[in-house]
Amino acid sequence: MGNVVAGQALTGPMNKQAHFAIADLSHYIPESRFSVRDGVAHLRRQGMTITEAQIEAFQRDYGFMQAPFETELSVEEMIAAACTPLLDRNSLPIQVLMFVNGGNWGLQHNVFKALLHKYEQLRGADIYSIGKQTCASFHMALRMATHLFDASRDEGAILIVSVDKLSVNSHKLTEFYLCGDSASACLLTPYGAGHKTYEVFNQDGYVYDQSNAEGVALFNTTFFLGIRGAIQSILKQAKLSLDDVKLIVGSNVSLKAWETVAYLLRAPLEKFYVKTREVGHLPSSDIQYNLAQAIAEGALKQGDYYITINVGYGGFMGCALHQY
């Protein structure tokens, strides 16, 4: 994933050291697919009226077509499928394991039991469960990693593991999203080869439950303003301009939202890299999956600056600046 060293100071626009490096990425995407029309059929059976015009508008304006749907593996097995390639490639001791999840899987039982038994580098790792910032929780994990590495450069590696398995069909298709199942693993190191991470920005939400109808309506109509503000804030922290950034790797929310953000920032739409049409919204793994795809497709070259950003339901925001 590149050979840029996290501990080296920048010689470009920012004369500062990176907090850490993204050393490796791996993911598991189920082969089965759940389409928009599958979701509509389920909702119609529940008594909802959805017209063909509404389906066509959802697909055209939001860009959602299909999403991965796990039919066989358990949550533990999905996690193992995502982590095994990465752990086979890397033998660094893992000091901290951060579990990012849309459900409360980590609170029910130890979903890492099989991996802990198989991989010696995981034994002794402290495990934290992160999910309160909804779909922006991955960046909260990056924020926590920033503080841990800043406190001690000898803490060893941090592994961020994310999983979503939506067992209820009605949760897959909502008014604004088509959500999919997935699992991912992201390895962070204080030094060594990888993507240098310089700034991490998080914003707390303002809607915590569906009963706040006014807050929900405000979020649904203005969250793209929050995305613009987060990008502007992290560029200001880094003393960079948007022209210095090659890509903005975003979460797979509606394409219409990213068109709006591009317009507000006066940026070309091509600067925004998402995979909404291909996999739908992967609540906990959008960024990790999209970043891996951007690298595989050659959309990022060594030395490029890029931003990762996702927005969680209720106004939670996460954003980070990296260099490949």
PDB file of N, CA, C and O in Angstrom, residues 89-134:
ATOM      1  N   ARG A  89      -0.859 -11.480   6.326  1.00  0.00           N
ATOM      2  CA  ARG A  89       0.186 -10.647   5.713  1.00  0.00           C
ATOM      3  C   ARG A  89       1.016  -9.896   6.735  1.00  0.00           C
ATOM      4  O   ARG A  89       2.128  -9.458   6.443  1.00  0.00           O
ATOM      5  N   ASN A  90       0.475  -9.693   7.941  1.00  0.00           N
ATOM      6  CA  ASN A  90       1.124  -8.840   8.938  1.00  0.00           C
ATOM      7  C   ASN A  90       1.251  -9.578  10.265  1.00  0.00           C
ATOM      8  O   ASN A  90       0.254 -10.044  10.816  1.00  0.00           O
ATOM      9  N   SER A  91       2.461  -9.621  10.785  1.00  0.00           N
ATOM     10  CA  SER A  91       2.696 -10.327  12.045  1.00  0.00           C
ATOM     11  C   SER A  91       2.941  -9.371  13.215  1.00  0.00           C
ATOM     12  O   SER A  91       3.301  -9.805  14.308  1.00  0.00           O
ATOM     13  N   LEU A  92       2.759  -8.064  12.991  1.00  0.00           N
ATOM     14  CA  LEU A  92       2.965  -7.092  14.069  1.00  0.00           C
ATOM     15  C   LEU A  92       2.020  -7.373  15.238  1.00  0.00           C
ATOM     16  O   LEU A  92       0.842  -7.658  15.031  1.00  0.00           O
ATOM     17  N   PRO A  93       2.505  -7.280  16.471  1.00  0.00           N
ATOM     18  CA  PRO A  93       1.615  -7.440  17.625  1.00  0.00           C
ATOM     19  C   PRO A  93       0.543  -6.346  17.626  1.00  0.00           C
ATOM     20  O   PRO A  93       0.840  -5.171  17.417  1.00  0.00           O
ATOM     21  N   ILE A  94      -0.696  -6.745  17.848  1.00  0.00           N
ATOM     22  CA  ILE A  94      -1.808  -5.802  17.918  1.00  0.00           C
ATOM     23  C   ILE A  94      -2.037  -5.436  19.380  1.00  0.00           C
ATOM     24  O   ILE A  94      -2.387  -6.290  20.193  1.00  0.00           O
ATOM     25  N   GLN A  95      -1.814  -4.182  19.709  1.00  0.00           N
ATOM     26  CA  GLN A  95      -1.995  -3.737  21.093  1.00  0.00           C
ATOM     27  C   GLN A  95      -3.439  -3.356  21.383  1.00  0.00           C
ATOM     28  O   GLN A  95      -3.922  -3.538  22.498  1.00  0.00           O
ATOM     29  N   VAL A  96      -4.121  -2.813  20.378  1.00  0.00           N
ATOM     30  CA  VAL A  96      -5.505  -2.375  20.558  1.00  0.00           C
ATOM     31  C   VAL A  96      -6.338  -2.851  19.373  1.00  0.00           C
ATOM     32  O   VAL A  96      -5.935  -2.699  18.218  1.00  0.00           O
ATOM     33  N   LEU A  97      -7.491  -3.431  19.659  1.00  0.00           N
ATOM     34  CA  LEU A  97      -8.440  -3.843  18.632  1.00  0.00           C
ATOM     35  C   LEU A  97      -9.705  -3.015  18.831  1.00  0.00           C
ATOM     36  O   LEU A  97     -10.348  -3.076  19.875  1.00  0.00           O
ATOM     37  N   MET A  98     -10.041  -2.211  17.832  1.00  0.00           N
ATOM     38  CA  MET A  98     -11.241  -1.372  17.894  1.00  0.00           C
ATOM     39  C   MET A  98     -12.322  -1.996  17.027  1.00  0.00           C
ATOM     40  O   MET A  98     -12.114  -2.227  15.831  1.00  0.00           O
ATOM     41  N   PHE A  99     -13.461  -2.261  17.630  1.00  0.00           N
ATOM     42  CA  PHE A  99     -14.560  -2.935  16.945  1.00  0.00           C
ATOM     43  C   PHE A  99     -15.642  -1.916  16.609  1.00  0.00           C
ATOM     44  O   PHE A  99     -16.328  -1.396  17.487  1.00  0.00           O
ATOM     45  N   VAL A 100     -15.767  -1.596  15.316  1.00  0.00           N
ATOM     46  CA  VAL A 100     -16.772  -0.644  14.836  1.00  0.00           C
ATOM     47  C   VAL A 100     -17.946  -1.446  14.296  1.00  0.00           C
ATOM     48  O   VAL A 100     -17.784  -2.253  13.378  1.00  0.00           O
ATOM     49  N   ASN A 101     -19.128  -1.233  14.861  1.00  0.00           N
ATOM     50  CA  ASN A 101     -20.268  -2.047  14.450  1.00  0.00           C
ATOM     51  C   ASN A 101     -21.580  -1.294  14.541  1.00  0.00           C
ATOM     52  O   ASN A 101     -21.771  -0.445  15.398  1.00  0.00           O
ATOM     53  N   GLY A 102     -22.470  -1.614  13.608  1.00  0.00           N
ATOM     54  CA  GLY A 102     -23.783  -0.987  13.601  1.00  0.00           C
ATOM     55  C   GLY A 102     -24.724  -1.585  14.626  1.00  0.00           C
ATOM     56  O   GLY A 102     -25.701  -0.949  15.032  1.00  0.00           O
ATOM     57  N   GLY A 103     -24.471  -2.825  15.051  1.00  0.00           N
ATOM     58  CA  GLY A 103     -25.275  -3.456  16.085  1.00  0.00           C
ATOM     59  C   GLY A 103     -24.509  -3.538  17.385  1.00  0.00           C
ATOM     60  O   GLY A 103     -23.496  -2.874  17.563  1.00  0.00           O
ATOM     61  N   ASN A 104     -24.980  -4.358  18.323  1.00  0.00           N
ATOM     62  CA  ASN A 104     -24.282  -4.516  19.601  1.00  0.00           C
ATOM     63  C   ASN A 104     -23.645  -5.896  19.691  1.00  0.00           C
ATOM     64  O   ASN A 104     -23.638  -6.533  20.732  1.00  0.00           O
ATOM     65  N   TRP A 105     -23.083  -6.348  18.559  1.00  0.00           N
ATOM     66  CA  TRP A 105     -22.513  -7.685  18.529  1.00  0.00           C
ATOM     67  C   TRP A 105     -21.451  -7.878  19.608  1.00  0.00           C
ATOM     68  O   TRP A 105     -21.407  -8.904  20.272  1.00  0.00           O
ATOM     69  N   GLY A 106     -20.598  -6.886  19.777  1.00  0.00           N
ATOM     70  CA  GLY A 106     -19.500  -7.015  20.725  1.00  0.00           C
ATOM     71  C   GLY A 106     -19.947  -7.055  22.164  1.00  0.00           C
ATOM     72  O   GLY A 106     -19.209  -7.474  23.037  1.00  0.00           O
ATOM     73  N   LEU A 107     -21.174  -6.615  22.429  1.00  0.00           N
ATOM     74  CA  LEU A 107     -21.679  -6.613  23.794  1.00  0.00           C
ATOM     75  C   LEU A 107     -22.359  -7.931  24.138  1.00  0.00           C
ATOM     76  O   LEU A 107     -22.630  -8.207  25.291  1.00  0.00           O
ATOM     77  N   GLN A 108     -22.654  -8.745  23.131  1.00  0.00           N
ATOM     78  CA  GLN A 108     -23.357  -9.998  23.372  1.00  0.00           C
ATOM     79  C   GLN A 108     -22.395 -11.136  23.703  1.00  0.00           C
ATOM     80  O   GLN A 108     -22.625 -11.924  24.599  1.00  0.00           O
ATOM     81  N   HIS A 109     -21.315 -11.249  22.943  1.00  0.00           N
ATOM     82  CA  HIS A 109     -20.315 -12.276  23.169  1.00  0.00           C
ATOM     83  C   HIS A 109     -19.055 -11.908  22.407  1.00  0.00           C
ATOM     84  O   HIS A 109     -19.051 -10.957  21.635  1.00  0.00           O
ATOM     85  N   ASN A 110     -18.002 -12.659  22.632  1.00  0.00           N
ATOM     86  CA  ASN A 110     -16.716 -12.341  22.016  1.00  0.00           C
ATOM     87  C   ASN A 110     -16.691 -12.849  20.576  1.00  0.00           C
ATOM     88  O   ASN A 110     -16.475 -14.033  20.313  1.00  0.00           O
ATOM     89  N   VAL A 111     -16.907 -11.937  19.628  1.00  0.00           N
ATOM     90  CA  VAL A 111     -16.948 -12.315  18.218  1.00  0.00           C
ATOM     91  C   VAL A 111     -15.536 -12.539  17.657  1.00  0.00           C
ATOM     92  O   VAL A 111     -15.394 -12.922  16.500  1.00  0.00           O
ATOM     93  N   PHE A 112     -14.516 -12.301  18.461  1.00  0.00           N
ATOM     94  CA  PHE A 112     -13.131 -12.478  18.021  1.00  0.00           C
ATOM     95  C   PHE A 112     -12.494 -13.740  18.587  1.00  0.00           C
ATOM     96  O   PHE A 112     -11.290 -13.951  18.428  1.00  0.00           O
ATOM     97  N   LYS A 113     -13.281 -14.584  19.212  1.00  0.00           N
ATOM     98  CA  LYS A 113     -12.729 -15.749  19.902  1.00  0.00           C
ATOM     99  C   LYS A 113     -11.882 -16.619  18.982  1.00  0.00           C
ATOM    100  O   LYS A 113     -10.757 -17.007  19.320  1.00  0.00           O
ATOM    101  N   ALA A 114     -12.393 -16.944  17.793  1.00  0.00           N
ATOM    102  CA  ALA A 114     -11.664 -17.813  16.870  1.00  0.00           C
ATOM    103  C   ALA A 114     -10.376 -17.148  16.384  1.00  0.00           C
ATOM    104  O   ALA A 114      -9.333 -17.806  16.278  1.00  0.00           O
ATOM    105  N   LEU A 115     -10.432 -15.834  16.096  1.00  0.00           N
ATOM    106  CA  LEU A 115      -9.239 -15.127  15.637  1.00  0.00           C
ATOM    107  C   LEU A 115      -8.189 -15.039  16.736  1.00  0.00           C
ATOM    108  O   LEU A 115      -6.990 -15.164  16.478  1.00  0.00           O
ATOM    109  N   LEU A 116      -8.627 -14.804  17.966  1.00  0.00           N
ATOM    110  CA  LEU A 116      -7.690 -14.733  19.087  1.00  0.00           C
ATOM    111  C   LEU A 116      -6.980 -16.075  19.295  1.00  0.00           C
ATOM    112  O   LEU A 116      -5.809 -16.125  19.678  1.00  0.00           O
ATOM    113  N   HIS A 117      -7.700 -17.148  19.046  1.00  0.00           N
ATOM    114  CA  HIS A 117      -7.106 -18.481  19.188  1.00  0.00           C
ATOM    115  C   HIS A 117      -6.113 -18.764  18.072  1.00  0.00           C
ATOM    116  O   HIS A 117      -5.058 -19.391  18.304  1.00  0.00           O
ATOM    117  N   LYS A 118      -6.400 -18.273  16.863  1.00  0.00           N
ATOM    118  CA  LYS A 118      -5.569 -18.588  15.695  1.00  0.00           C
ATOM    119  C   LYS A 118      -4.338 -17.707  15.579  1.00  0.00           C
ATOM    120  O   LYS A 118      -3.267 -18.193  15.188  1.00  0.00           O
ATOM    121  N   TYR A 119      -4.470 -16.411  15.905  1.00  0.00           N
ATOM    122  CA  TYR A 119      -3.386 -15.457  15.647  1.00  0.00           C
ATOM    123  C   TYR A 119      -2.750 -14.969  16.949  1.00  0.00           C
ATOM    124  O   TYR A 119      -3.399 -14.264  17.740  1.00  0.00           O
ATOM    125  N   GLU A 120      -1.494 -15.334  17.109  1.00  0.00           N
ATOM    126  CA  GLU A 120      -0.776 -14.971  18.331  1.00  0.00           C
ATOM    127  C   GLU A 120      -0.648 -13.458  18.481  1.00  0.00           C
ATOM    128  O   GLU A 120      -0.648 -12.938  19.598  1.00  0.00           O
ATOM    129  N   GLN A 121      -0.571 -12.718  17.347  1.00  0.00           N
ATOM    130  CA  GLN A 121      -0.374 -11.268  17.434  1.00  0.00           C
ATOM    131  C   GLN A 121      -1.590 -10.532  18.011  1.00  0.00           C
ATOM    132  O   GLN A 121      -1.496  -9.369  18.386  1.00  0.00           O
ATOM    133  N   LEU A 122      -2.726 -11.237  18.119  1.00  0.00           N
ATOM    134  CA  LEU A 122      -3.922 -10.612  18.695  1.00  0.00           C
ATOM    135  C   LEU A 122      -4.038 -10.835  20.200  1.00  0.00           C
ATOM    136  O   LEU A 122      -4.780 -10.119  20.879  1.00  0.00           O
ATOM    137  N   ARG A 123      -3.338 -11.801  20.703  1.00  0.00           N
ATOM    138  CA  ARG A 123      -3.477 -12.143  22.120  1.00  0.00           C
ATOM    139  C   ARG A 123      -2.910 -11.034  22.990  1.00  0.00           C
ATOM    140  O   ARG A 123      -1.813 -10.542  22.773  1.00  0.00           O
ATOM    141  N   GLY A 124      -3.660 -10.633  23.951  1.00  0.00           N
ATOM    142  CA  GLY A 124      -3.249  -9.550  24.831  1.00  0.00           C
ATOM    143  C   GLY A 124      -3.730  -8.186  24.379  1.00  0.00           C
ATOM    144  O   GLY A 124      -3.507  -7.182  25.066  1.00  0.00           O
ATOM    145  N   ALA A 125      -4.398  -8.112  23.227  1.00  0.00           N
ATOM    146  CA  ALA A 125      -4.898  -6.820  22.742  1.00  0.00           C
ATOM    147  C   ALA A 125      -6.081  -6.346  23.577  1.00  0.00           C
ATOM    148  O   ALA A 125      -6.936  -7.141  23.967  1.00  0.00           O
ATOM    149  N   ASP A 126      -6.109  -5.051  23.867  1.00  0.00           N
ATOM    150  CA  ASP A 126      -7.279  -4.444  24.494  1.00  0.00           C
ATOM    151  C   ASP A 126      -8.353  -4.255  23.420  1.00  0.00           C
ATOM    152  O   ASP A 126      -8.058  -3.804  22.308  1.00  0.00           O
ATOM    153  N   ILE A 127      -9.589  -4.598  23.732  1.00  0.00           N
ATOM    154  CA  ILE A 127     -10.678  -4.523  22.759  1.00  0.00           C
ATOM    155  C   ILE A 127     -11.681  -3.455  23.173  1.00  0.00           C
ATOM    156  O   ILE A 127     -12.161  -3.448  24.302  1.00  0.00           O
ATOM    157  N   TYR A 128     -11.984  -2.547  22.240  1.00  0.00           N
ATOM    158  CA  TYR A 128     -12.961  -1.488  22.471  1.00  0.00           C
ATOM    159  C   TYR A 128     -14.054  -1.580  21.408  1.00  0.00           C
ATOM    160  O   TYR A 128     -13.763  -1.814  20.228  1.00  0.00           O
ATOM    161  N   SER A 129     -15.292  -1.385  21.816  1.00  0.00           N
ATOM    162  CA  SER A 129     -16.413  -1.390  20.888  1.00  0.00           C
ATOM    163  C   SER A 129     -16.862   0.042  20.645  1.00  0.00           C
ATOM    164  O   SER A 129     -17.098   0.806  21.587  1.00  0.00           O
ATOM    165  N   ILE A 130     -16.958   0.431  19.360  1.00  0.00           N
ATOM    166  CA  ILE A 130     -17.290   1.803  18.983  1.00  0.00           C
ATOM    167  C   ILE A 130     -18.474   1.773  18.034  1.00  0.00           C
ATOM    168  O   ILE A 130     -18.438   1.096  17.007  1.00  0.00           O
ATOM    169  N   GLY A 131     -19.526   2.496  18.355  1.00  0.00           N
ATOM    170  CA  GLY A 131     -20.676   2.521  17.462  1.00  0.00           C
ATOM    171  C   GLY A 131     -21.620   3.668  17.693  1.00  0.00           C
ATOM    172  O   GLY A 131     -22.586   3.855  16.962  1.00  0.00           O
ATOM    173  N   LYS A 132     -21.357   4.463  18.707  1.00  0.00           N
ATOM    174  CA  LYS A 132     -22.290   5.516  19.094  1.00  0.00           C
ATOM    175  C   LYS A 132     -22.346   6.662  18.100  1.00  0.00           C
ATOM    176  O   LYS A 132     -23.273   7.475  18.144  1.00  0.00           O
ATOM    177  N   GLN A 133     -21.371   6.759  17.203  1.00  0.00           N
ATOM    178  CA  GLN A 133     -21.413   7.809  16.185  1.00  0.00           C
ATOM    179  C   GLN A 133     -21.962   7.269  14.867  1.00  0.00           C
ATOM    180  O   GLN A 133     -21.691   7.800  13.800  1.00  0.00           O
ATOM    181  N   THR A 134     -22.761   6.210  14.971  1.00  0.00           N
ATOM    182  CA  THR A 134     -23.438   5.576  13.838  1.00  0.00           C
ATOM    183  C   THR A 134     -22.461   5.397  12.683  1.00  0.00           C
ATOM    184  O   THR A 134     -21.387   4.853  12.869  1.00  0.00           O
TER     185      THR A 134
END
